Amino acid sequence: MSSPQVITPADKLAEAKKQLNFPRIVAICGSTRFMTEMAEADLRETKAGRIVVKPGCDLKSPHELWSDPVEAEALKTRLDELHRSKILLADEVLVVGDYIGDSTRSEIAYARSLGRPVRFTHPEVDPGA
């Protein structure tokens, strides 16, 4: 007798996207120093018919929303969690830029743990290569 198959929330999401005939969803990852390159990747992926999710805030650039250091640190934690949700939502990940920092390395590992394919604009920086 086999054990019952466990259906995860990720499985349910994948099935719902399939039933709705959703286009592929791409999560763009990378250092926020590459925000310009991320915008260009967003254009190219969108033109190719894919839905794009990417970082929406660059905490390295001054802004009133994160001018308080304590609030900025709390915001960074929330944004990291939000981006992990974007990766979970996505069908694949596109890593932008020729540098991989700790946060991006963690996002790549998370994506791969979910079985998401990971593409690179600069394949030579793939930590798994």
mmCIF file of N, CA and C in Angstrom:
data_model
loop_
_atom_site.group_PDB
_atom_site.id
_atom_site.type_symbol
_atom_site.label_atom_id
_atom_site.label_comp_id
_atom_site.label_asym_id
_atom_site.label_seq_id
_atom_site.Cartn_x
_atom_site.Cartn_y
_atom_site.Cartn_z
ATOM 1 N N MET A 1 0.852 -1.177 0.000
ATOM 2 C CA MET A 1 0.000 0.000 0.000
ATOM 3 C C MET A 1 0.894 1.235 0.000
ATOM 4 N N SER A 2 0.661 2.138 -0.924
ATOM 5 C CA SER A 2 1.474 3.354 -0.987
ATOM 6 C C SER A 2 0.861 4.431 -0.113
ATOM 7 N N SER A 3 1.732 5.324 0.351
ATOM 8 C CA SER A 3 1.257 6.416 1.189
ATOM 9 C C SER A 3 0.591 7.469 0.308
ATOM 10 N N PRO A 4 -0.369 8.203 0.873
ATOM 11 C CA PRO A 4 -1.065 9.215 0.075
ATOM 12 C C PRO A 4 -0.102 10.337 -0.339
ATOM 13 N N GLN A 5 -0.318 10.841 -1.544
ATOM 14 C CA GLN A 5 0.524 11.917 -2.048
ATOM 15 C C GLN A 5 0.166 13.217 -1.339
ATOM 16 N N VAL A 6 1.171 13.921 -0.875
ATOM 17 C CA VAL A 6 0.961 15.203 -0.220
ATOM 18 C C VAL A 6 0.980 16.287 -1.293
ATOM 19 N N ILE A 7 -0.076 17.072 -1.341
ATOM 20 C CA ILE A 7 -0.154 18.172 -2.306
ATOM 21 C C ILE A 7 0.175 19.457 -1.561
ATOM 22 N N THR A 8 1.253 20.087 -1.996
ATOM 23 C CA THR A 8 1.724 21.305 -1.340
ATOM 24 C C THR A 8 1.020 22.525 -1.921
ATOM 25 N N PRO A 9 1.091 23.666 -1.203
ATOM 26 C CA PRO A 9 0.560 24.902 -1.774
ATOM 27 C C PRO A 9 1.222 25.251 -3.114
ATOM 28 N N ALA A 10 2.517 24.958 -3.246
ATOM 29 C CA ALA A 10 3.212 25.225 -4.512
ATOM 30 C C ALA A 10 2.630 24.361 -5.629
ATOM 31 N N ASP A 11 2.271 23.101 -5.313
ATOM 32 C CA ASP A 11 1.642 22.229 -6.305
ATOM 33 C C ASP A 11 0.280 22.791 -6.727
ATOM 34 N N LYS A 12 -0.484 23.269 -5.755
ATOM 35 C CA LYS A 12 -1.801 23.834 -6.052
ATOM 36 C C LYS A 12 -1.664 25.082 -6.923
ATOM 37 N N LEU A 13 -0.677 25.915 -6.604
ATOM 38 C CA LEU A 13 -0.438 27.121 -7.391
ATOM 39 C C LEU A 13 -0.062 26.766 -8.824
ATOM 40 N N ALA A 14 0.844 25.799 -8.983
ATOM 41 C CA ALA A 14 1.265 25.382 -10.323
ATOM 42 C C ALA A 14 0.074 24.846 -11.120
ATOM 43 N N GLU A 15 -0.775 24.074 -10.485
ATOM 44 C CA GLU A 15 -1.939 23.525 -11.173
ATOM 45 C C GLU A 15 -2.918 24.634 -11.560
ATOM 46 N N ALA A 16 -3.133 25.602 -10.677
ATOM 47 C CA ALA A 16 -4.038 26.716 -10.980
ATOM 48 C C ALA A 16 -3.503 27.533 -12.152
ATOM 49 N N LYS A 17 -2.204 27.805 -12.176
ATOM 50 C CA LYS A 17 -1.617 28.567 -13.284
ATOM 51 C C LYS A 17 -1.773 27.796 -14.594
ATOM 52 N N LYS A 18 -1.614 26.470 -14.529
ATOM 53 C CA LYS A 18 -1.761 25.636 -15.723
ATOM 54 C C LYS A 18 -3.204 25.677 -16.224
ATOM 55 N N GLN A 19 -4.164 25.533 -15.308
ATOM 56 C CA GLN A 19 -5.578 25.543 -15.691
ATOM 57 C C GLN A 19 -6.000 26.892 -16.269
ATOM 58 N N LEU A 20 -5.416 27.963 -15.766
ATOM 59 C CA LEU A 20 -5.740 29.306 -16.251
ATOM 60 C C LEU A 20 -4.958 29.679 -17.501
ATOM 61 N N ASN A 21 -4.062 28.782 -17.935
ATOM 62 C CA ASN A 21 -3.238 29.023 -19.109
ATOM 63 C C ASN A 21 -2.403 30.302 -18.958
ATOM 64 N N PHE A 22 -1.845 30.476 -17.766
ATOM 65 C CA PHE A 22 -1.005 31.643 -17.476
ATOM 66 C C PHE A 22 0.267 31.591 -18.304
ATOM 67 N N PRO A 23 0.760 32.750 -18.739
ATOM 68 C CA PRO A 23 2.108 32.781 -19.321
ATOM 69 C C PRO A 23 3.121 32.425 -18.235
ATOM 70 N N ARG A 24 4.316 32.057 -18.658
ATOM 71 C CA ARG A 24 5.375 31.774 -17.682
ATOM 72 C C ARG A 24 5.661 33.032 -16.870
ATOM 73 N N ILE A 25 5.989 32.828 -15.616
ATOM 74 C CA ILE A 25 6.329 33.934 -14.721
ATOM 75 C C ILE A 25 7.819 33.847 -14.424
ATOM 76 N N VAL A 26 8.519 34.958 -14.610
ATOM 77 C CA VAL A 26 9.956 35.035 -14.372
ATOM 78 C C VAL A 26 10.213 35.973 -13.202
ATOM 79 N N ALA A 27 10.953 35.493 -12.220
ATOM 80 C CA ALA A 27 11.410 36.349 -11.116
ATOM 81 C C ALA A 27 12.827 36.793 -11.437
ATOM 82 N N ILE A 28 13.024 38.102 -11.496
ATOM 83 C CA ILE A 28 14.358 38.643 -11.718
ATOM 84 C C ILE A 28 15.024 38.834 -10.363
ATOM 85 N N CYS A 29 16.243 38.324 -10.254
ATOM 86 C CA CYS A 29 17.029 38.445 -9.036
ATOM 87 C C CYS A 29 18.372 39.085 -9.369
ATOM 88 N N GLY A 30 19.026 39.603 -8.351
ATOM 89 C CA GLY A 30 20.354 40.181 -8.512
ATOM 90 C C GLY A 30 20.534 41.345 -7.561
ATOM 91 N N SER A 31 21.729 41.827 -7.505
ATOM 92 C CA SER A 31 22.047 42.979 -6.674
ATOM 93 C C SER A 31 21.285 44.195 -7.182
ATOM 94 N N THR A 32 20.808 45.019 -6.254
ATOM 95 C CA THR A 32 20.087 46.226 -6.663
ATOM 96 C C THR A 32 21.009 47.229 -7.350
ATOM 97 N N ARG A 33 22.312 46.984 -7.352
ATOM 98 C CA ARG A 33 23.198 47.841 -8.149
ATOM 99 C C ARG A 33 22.917 47.667 -9.643
ATOM 100 N N PHE A 34 22.173 46.608 -9.988
ATOM 101 C CA PHE A 34 21.839 46.326 -11.381
ATOM 102 C C PHE A 34 20.384 46.669 -11.714
ATOM 103 N N MET A 35 19.802 47.660 -11.042
ATOM 104 C CA MET A 35 18.401 48.016 -11.279
ATOM 105 C C MET A 35 18.159 48.413 -12.738
ATOM 106 N N THR A 36 19.095 49.118 -13.360
ATOM 107 C CA THR A 36 18.939 49.501 -14.765
ATOM 108 C C THR A 36 18.915 48.260 -15.652
ATOM 109 N N GLU A 37 19.827 47.312 -15.376
ATOM 110 C CA GLU A 37 19.864 46.076 -16.143
ATOM 111 C C GLU A 37 18.611 45.231 -15.892
ATOM 112 N N MET A 38 18.080 45.275 -14.665
ATOM 113 C CA MET A 38 16.844 44.551 -14.361
ATOM 114 C C MET A 38 15.677 45.119 -15.161
ATOM 115 N N ALA A 39 15.630 46.449 -15.292
ATOM 116 C CA ALA A 39 14.566 47.079 -16.079
ATOM 117 C C ALA A 39 14.664 46.630 -17.544
ATOM 118 N N GLU A 40 15.876 46.558 -18.072
ATOM 119 C CA GLU A 40 16.072 46.095 -19.450
ATOM 120 C C GLU A 40 15.651 44.627 -19.591
ATOM 121 N N ALA A 41 16.022 43.793 -18.613
ATOM 122 C CA ALA A 41 15.622 42.380 -18.638
ATOM 123 C C ALA A 41 14.100 42.262 -18.561
ATOM 124 N N ASP A 42 13.473 43.111 -17.762
ATOM 125 C CA ASP A 42 12.015 43.137 -17.649
ATOM 126 C C ASP A 42 11.400 43.411 -19.024
ATOM 127 N N LEU A 43 11.918 44.394 -19.732
ATOM 128 C CA LEU A 43 11.412 44.707 -21.076
ATOM 129 C C LEU A 43 11.525 43.505 -22.010
ATOM 130 N N ARG A 44 12.687 42.876 -22.001
ATOM 131 C CA ARG A 44 12.930 41.750 -22.912
ATOM 132 C C ARG A 44 12.048 40.543 -22.567
ATOM 133 N N GLU A 45 11.931 40.251 -21.282
ATOM 134 C CA GLU A 45 11.092 39.119 -20.857
ATOM 135 C C GLU A 45 9.621 39.396 -21.155
ATOM 136 N N THR A 46 9.180 40.634 -20.930
ATOM 137 C CA THR A 46 7.795 41.001 -21.209
ATOM 138 C C THR A 46 7.520 40.902 -22.710
ATOM 139 N N LYS A 47 8.440 41.387 -23.525
ATOM 140 C CA LYS A 47 8.295 41.306 -24.985
ATOM 141 C C LYS A 47 8.188 39.850 -25.429
ATOM 142 N N ALA A 48 8.876 38.949 -24.719
ATOM 143 C CA ALA A 48 8.839 37.522 -25.046
ATOM 144 C C ALA A 48 7.557 36.849 -24.544
ATOM 145 N N GLY A 49 6.666 37.627 -23.880
ATOM 146 C CA GLY A 49 5.379 37.077 -23.455
ATOM 147 C C GLY A 49 5.358 36.505 -22.055
ATOM 148 N N ARG A 50 6.346 36.857 -21.249
ATOM 149 C CA ARG A 50 6.398 36.352 -19.885
ATOM 150 C C ARG A 50 5.976 37.437 -18.885
ATOM 151 N N ILE A 51 5.372 37.007 -17.793
ATOM 152 C CA ILE A 51 5.057 37.898 -16.676
ATOM 153 C C ILE A 51 6.337 38.045 -15.855
ATOM 154 N N VAL A 52 6.660 39.265 -15.459
ATOM 155 C CA VAL A 52 7.906 39.530 -14.743
ATOM 156 C C VAL A 52 7.619 40.078 -13.350
ATOM 157 N N VAL A 53 8.312 39.508 -12.364
ATOM 158 C CA VAL A 53 8.333 40.067 -11.006
ATOM 159 C C VAL A 53 9.793 40.312 -10.661
ATOM 160 N N LYS A 54 10.056 41.445 -10.005
ATOM 161 C CA LYS A 54 11.443 41.806 -9.709
ATOM 162 C C LYS A 54 11.471 42.695 -8.480
ATOM 163 N N PRO A 55 12.665 42.981 -7.960
ATOM 164 C CA PRO A 55 12.744 43.901 -6.825
ATOM 165 C C PRO A 55 12.130 45.252 -7.199
ATOM 166 N N GLY A 56 11.362 45.808 -6.291
ATOM 167 C CA GLY A 56 10.716 47.086 -6.538
ATOM 168 C C GLY A 56 11.341 48.243 -5.797
ATOM 169 N N CYS A 57 12.252 47.943 -4.880
ATOM 170 C CA CYS A 57 12.907 48.985 -4.080
ATOM 171 C C CYS A 57 14.415 48.792 -4.125
ATOM 172 N N ASP A 58 15.117 49.887 -4.234
ATOM 173 C CA ASP A 58 16.578 49.879 -4.173
ATOM 174 C C ASP A 58 16.982 50.624 -2.905
ATOM 175 N N LEU A 59 17.191 49.878 -1.843
ATOM 176 C CA LEU A 59 17.505 50.502 -0.555
ATOM 177 C C LEU A 59 18.864 51.189 -0.545
ATOM 178 N N LYS A 60 19.673 50.945 -1.568
ATOM 179 C CA LYS A 60 20.976 51.612 -1.651
ATOM 180 C C LYS A 60 20.855 53.044 -2.171
ATOM 181 N N SER A 61 19.725 53.347 -2.792
ATOM 182 C CA SER A 61 19.476 54.704 -3.281
ATOM 183 C C SER A 61 18.646 55.457 -2.248
ATOM 184 N N PRO A 62 19.024 56.682 -1.954
ATOM 185 C CA PRO A 62 18.300 57.448 -0.932
ATOM 186 C C PRO A 62 16.821 57.640 -1.285
ATOM 187 N N HIS A 63 15.970 57.481 -0.270
ATOM 188 C CA HIS A 63 14.534 57.717 -0.437
ATOM 189 C C HIS A 63 13.943 57.944 0.948
ATOM 190 N N GLU A 64 12.943 58.790 1.026
ATOM 191 C CA GLU A 64 12.319 59.101 2.312
ATOM 192 C C GLU A 64 11.693 57.875 2.977
ATOM 193 N N LEU A 65 11.279 56.888 2.190
ATOM 194 C CA LEU A 65 10.628 55.697 2.756
ATOM 195 C C LEU A 65 11.584 54.832 3.578
ATOM 196 N N TRP A 66 12.880 54.962 3.347
ATOM 197 C CA TRP A 66 13.844 54.190 4.134
ATOM 198 C C TRP A 66 14.984 55.061 4.632
ATOM 199 N N SER A 67 14.653 56.311 4.969
ATOM 200 C CA SER A 67 15.686 57.232 5.467
ATOM 201 C C SER A 67 16.065 56.943 6.920
ATOM 202 N N ASP A 68 15.157 56.362 7.694
ATOM 203 C CA ASP A 68 15.465 55.993 9.079
ATOM 204 C C ASP A 68 16.151 54.623 9.076
ATOM 205 N N PRO A 69 17.388 54.538 9.624
ATOM 206 C CA PRO A 69 18.140 53.272 9.565
ATOM 207 C C PRO A 69 17.422 52.081 10.217
ATOM 208 N N VAL A 70 16.729 52.314 11.314
ATOM 209 C CA VAL A 70 16.020 51.215 11.985
ATOM 210 C C VAL A 70 14.870 50.718 11.103
ATOM 211 N N GLU A 71 14.107 51.663 10.556
ATOM 212 C CA GLU A 71 13.017 51.291 9.666
ATOM 213 C C GLU A 71 13.547 50.634 8.392
ATOM 214 N N ALA A 72 14.685 51.113 7.905
ATOM 215 C CA ALA A 72 15.279 50.545 6.691
ATOM 216 C C ALA A 72 15.667 49.086 6.906
ATOM 217 N N GLU A 73 16.203 48.770 8.064
ATOM 218 C CA GLU A 73 16.592 47.378 8.347
ATOM 219 C C GLU A 73 15.364 46.472 8.415
ATOM 220 N N ALA A 74 14.303 46.957 9.056
ATOM 221 C CA ALA A 74 13.056 46.185 9.121
ATOM 222 C C ALA A 74 12.458 46.021 7.722
ATOM 223 N N LEU A 75 12.533 47.076 6.921
ATOM 224 C CA LEU A 75 12.024 47.020 5.558
ATOM 225 C C LEU A 75 12.808 46.005 4.735
ATOM 226 N N LYS A 76 14.121 45.968 4.893
ATOM 227 C CA LYS A 76 14.946 45.012 4.150
ATOM 228 C C LYS A 76 14.498 43.585 4.451
ATOM 229 N N THR A 77 14.238 43.286 5.697
ATOM 230 C CA THR A 77 13.771 41.953 6.083
ATOM 231 C C THR A 77 12.443 41.632 5.398
ATOM 232 N N ARG A 78 11.512 42.595 5.412
ATOM 233 C CA ARG A 78 10.209 42.370 4.762
ATOM 234 C C ARG A 78 10.364 42.212 3.254
ATOM 235 N N LEU A 79 11.241 43.004 2.651
ATOM 236 C CA LEU A 79 11.443 42.905 1.208
ATOM 237 C C LEU A 79 12.088 41.581 0.817
ATOM 238 N N ASP A 80 13.001 41.090 1.653
ATOM 239 C CA ASP A 80 13.612 39.779 1.387
ATOM 240 C C ASP A 80 12.545 38.686 1.385
ATOM 241 N N GLU A 81 11.624 38.732 2.352
ATOM 242 C CA GLU A 81 10.535 37.753 2.415
ATOM 243 C C GLU A 81 9.602 37.898 1.216
ATOM 244 N N LEU A 82 9.314 39.140 0.842
ATOM 245 C CA LEU A 82 8.464 39.388 -0.320
ATOM 246 C C LEU A 82 9.101 38.818 -1.584
ATOM 247 N N HIS A 83 10.409 38.987 -1.713
ATOM 248 C CA HIS A 83 11.079 38.487 -2.914
ATOM 249 C C HIS A 83 11.092 36.958 -2.944
ATOM 250 N N ARG A 84 11.203 36.327 -1.774
ATOM 251 C CA ARG A 84 11.113 34.865 -1.733
ATOM 252 C C ARG A 84 9.730 34.408 -2.210
ATOM 253 N N SER A 85 8.697 35.178 -1.882
ATOM 254 C CA SER A 85 7.350 34.856 -2.363
ATOM 255 C C SER A 85 7.269 35.009 -3.874
ATOM 256 N N LYS A 86 7.961 36.008 -4.419
ATOM 257 C CA LYS A 86 7.993 36.183 -5.872
ATOM 258 C C LYS A 86 8.671 34.985 -6.531
ATOM 259 N N ILE A 87 9.727 34.484 -5.920
ATOM 260 C CA ILE A 87 10.420 33.309 -6.451
ATOM 261 C C ILE A 87 9.504 32.085 -6.395
ATOM 262 N N LEU A 88 8.774 31.938 -5.305
ATOM 263 C CA LEU A 88 7.824 30.828 -5.166
ATOM 264 C C LEU A 88 6.740 30.924 -6.243
ATOM 265 N N LEU A 89 6.271 32.114 -6.529
ATOM 266 C CA LEU A 89 5.243 32.337 -7.541
ATOM 267 C C LEU A 89 5.759 32.036 -8.949
ATOM 268 N N ALA A 90 7.040 32.286 -9.172
ATOM 269 C CA ALA A 90 7.624 32.204 -10.512
ATOM 270 C C ALA A 90 7.796 30.764 -10.989
ATOM 271 N N ASP A 91 7.877 30.665 -12.329
ATOM 272 C CA ASP A 91 8.185 29.387 -12.969
ATOM 273 C C ASP A 91 9.683 29.239 -13.192
ATOM 274 N N GLU A 92 10.379 30.367 -13.234
ATOM 275 C CA GLU A 92 11.823 30.364 -13.425
ATOM 276 C C GLU A 92 12.402 31.657 -12.871
ATOM 277 N N VAL A 93 13.711 31.670 -12.736
ATOM 278 C CA VAL A 93 14.426 32.827 -12.195
ATOM 279 C C VAL A 93 15.466 33.274 -13.215
ATOM 280 N N LEU A 94 15.585 34.590 -13.362
ATOM 281 C CA LEU A 94 16.634 35.182 -14.189
ATOM 282 C C LEU A 94 17.509 36.035 -13.287
ATOM 283 N N VAL A 95 18.775 35.667 -13.171
ATOM 284 C CA VAL A 95 19.725 36.419 -12.349
ATOM 285 C C VAL A 95 20.441 37.416 -13.258
ATOM 286 N N VAL A 96 20.365 38.680 -12.886
ATOM 287 C CA VAL A 96 20.920 39.772 -13.685
ATOM 288 C C VAL A 96 22.204 40.276 -13.044
ATOM 289 N N GLY A 97 23.208 40.510 -13.887
ATOM 290 C CA GLY A 97 24.447 41.131 -13.417
ATOM 291 C C GLY A 97 25.616 40.173 -13.362
ATOM 292 N N ASP A 98 26.793 40.777 -13.240
ATOM 293 C CA ASP A 98 28.038 39.997 -13.236
ATOM 294 C C ASP A 98 28.626 39.853 -11.838
ATOM 295 N N TYR A 99 27.769 39.987 -10.826
ATOM 296 C CA TYR A 99 28.186 39.857 -9.428
ATOM 297 C C TYR A 99 27.078 39.158 -8.670
ATOM 298 N N ILE A 100 27.452 38.214 -7.819
ATOM 299 C CA ILE A 100 26.498 37.498 -6.974
ATOM 300 C C ILE A 100 26.894 37.722 -5.512
ATOM 301 N N GLY A 101 26.059 38.432 -4.774
ATOM 302 C CA GLY A 101 26.285 38.640 -3.347
ATOM 303 C C GLY A 101 25.562 37.588 -2.526
ATOM 304 N N ASP A 102 25.649 37.722 -1.216
ATOM 305 C CA ASP A 102 25.044 36.731 -0.322
ATOM 306 C C ASP A 102 23.530 36.607 -0.511
ATOM 307 N N SER A 103 22.833 37.743 -0.639
ATOM 308 C CA SER A 103 21.374 37.697 -0.785
ATOM 309 C C SER A 103 20.978 36.982 -2.074
ATOM 310 N N THR A 104 21.642 37.332 -3.166
ATOM 311 C CA THR A 104 21.318 36.697 -4.443
ATOM 312 C C THR A 104 21.684 35.223 -4.416
ATOM 313 N N ARG A 105 22.811 34.890 -3.811
ATOM 314 C CA ARG A 105 23.219 33.479 -3.683
ATOM 315 C C ARG A 105 22.137 32.696 -2.929
ATOM 316 N N SER A 106 21.598 33.295 -1.875
ATOM 317 C CA SER A 106 20.531 32.660 -1.102
ATOM 318 C C SER A 106 19.264 32.493 -1.944
ATOM 319 N N GLU A 107 18.943 33.505 -2.765
ATOM 320 C CA GLU A 107 17.768 33.415 -3.632
ATOM 321 C C GLU A 107 17.933 32.312 -4.679
ATOM 322 N N ILE A 108 19.125 32.184 -5.215
ATOM 323 C CA ILE A 108 19.399 31.126 -6.198
ATOM 324 C C ILE A 108 19.219 29.751 -5.549
ATOM 325 N N ALA A 109 19.765 29.591 -4.351
ATOM 326 C CA ALA A 109 19.636 28.318 -3.635
ATOM 327 C C ALA A 109 18.163 28.008 -3.352
ATOM 328 N N TYR A 110 17.407 29.030 -2.952
ATOM 329 C CA TYR A 110 15.984 28.849 -2.676
ATOM 330 C C TYR A 110 15.247 28.429 -3.950
ATOM 331 N N ALA A 111 15.507 29.130 -5.057
ATOM 332 C CA ALA A 111 14.857 28.793 -6.325
ATOM 333 C C ALA A 111 15.167 27.351 -6.723
ATOM 334 N N ARG A 112 16.416 26.984 -6.615
ATOM 335 C CA ARG A 112 16.808 25.616 -6.990
ATOM 336 C C ARG A 112 16.191 24.585 -6.052
ATOM 337 N N SER A 113 16.040 24.934 -4.765
ATOM 338 C CA SER A 113 15.406 23.996 -3.825
ATOM 339 C C SER A 113 13.944 23.760 -4.188
ATOM 340 N N LEU A 114 13.332 24.742 -4.868
ATOM 341 C CA LEU A 114 11.946 24.616 -5.323
ATOM 342 C C LEU A 114 11.851 23.947 -6.699
ATOM 343 N N GLY A 115 13.018 23.675 -7.294
ATOM 344 C CA GLY A 115 13.040 23.071 -8.618
ATOM 345 C C GLY A 115 12.857 24.069 -9.746
ATOM 346 N N ARG A 116 13.027 25.360 -9.442
ATOM 347 C CA ARG A 116 12.884 26.386 -10.478
ATOM 348 C C ARG A 116 14.151 26.444 -11.323
ATOM 349 N N PRO A 117 14.010 26.480 -12.650
ATOM 350 C CA PRO A 117 15.183 26.709 -13.494
ATOM 351 C C PRO A 117 15.728 28.115 -13.222
ATOM 352 N N VAL A 118 17.050 28.241 -13.273
ATOM 353 C CA VAL A 118 17.697 29.526 -13.036
ATOM 354 C C VAL A 118 18.557 29.854 -14.255
ATOM 355 N N ARG A 119 18.288 31.016 -14.862
ATOM 356 C CA ARG A 119 19.083 31.521 -15.977
ATOM 357 C C ARG A 119 19.923 32.698 -15.479
ATOM 358 N N PHE A 120 20.988 32.985 -16.194
ATOM 359 C CA PHE A 120 21.896 34.069 -15.822
ATOM 360 C C PHE A 120 22.185 34.949 -17.030
ATOM 361 N N THR A 121 22.203 36.273 -16.817
ATOM 362 C CA THR A 121 22.665 37.145 -17.899
ATOM 363 C C THR A 121 24.172 36.996 -18.072
ATOM 364 N N HIS A 122 24.840 36.577 -17.020
ATOM 365 C CA HIS A 122 26.295 36.338 -17.022
ATOM 366 C C HIS A 122 26.524 34.946 -16.422
ATOM 367 N N PRO A 123 26.424 33.874 -17.247
ATOM 368 C CA PRO A 123 26.501 32.496 -16.731
ATOM 369 C C PRO A 123 27.767 32.198 -15.939
ATOM 370 N N GLU A 124 28.831 32.925 -16.180
ATOM 371 C CA GLU A 124 30.079 32.660 -15.479
ATOM 372 C C GLU A 124 29.981 32.910 -13.963
ATOM 373 N N VAL A 125 28.954 33.623 -13.506
ATOM 374 C CA VAL A 125 28.831 33.877 -12.065
ATOM 375 C C VAL A 125 27.933 32.862 -11.356
ATOM 376 N N ASP A 126 27.421 31.870 -12.080
ATOM 377 C CA ASP A 126 26.559 30.846 -11.494
ATOM 378 C C ASP A 126 27.304 30.114 -10.392
ATOM 379 N N PRO A 127 26.831 30.237 -9.118
ATOM 380 C CA PRO A 127 27.528 29.554 -8.028
ATOM 381 C C PRO A 127 27.422 28.035 -8.099
ATOM 382 N N GLY A 128 26.490 27.529 -8.910
ATOM 383 C CA GLY A 128 26.328 26.089 -9.041
ATOM 384 C C GLY A 128 27.058 25.493 -10.223
ATOM 385 N N ALA A 129 27.731 26.342 -10.999
ATOM 386 C CA ALA A 129 28.418 25.855 -12.208
ATOM 387 C C ALA A 129 29.731 25.202 -11.870
#
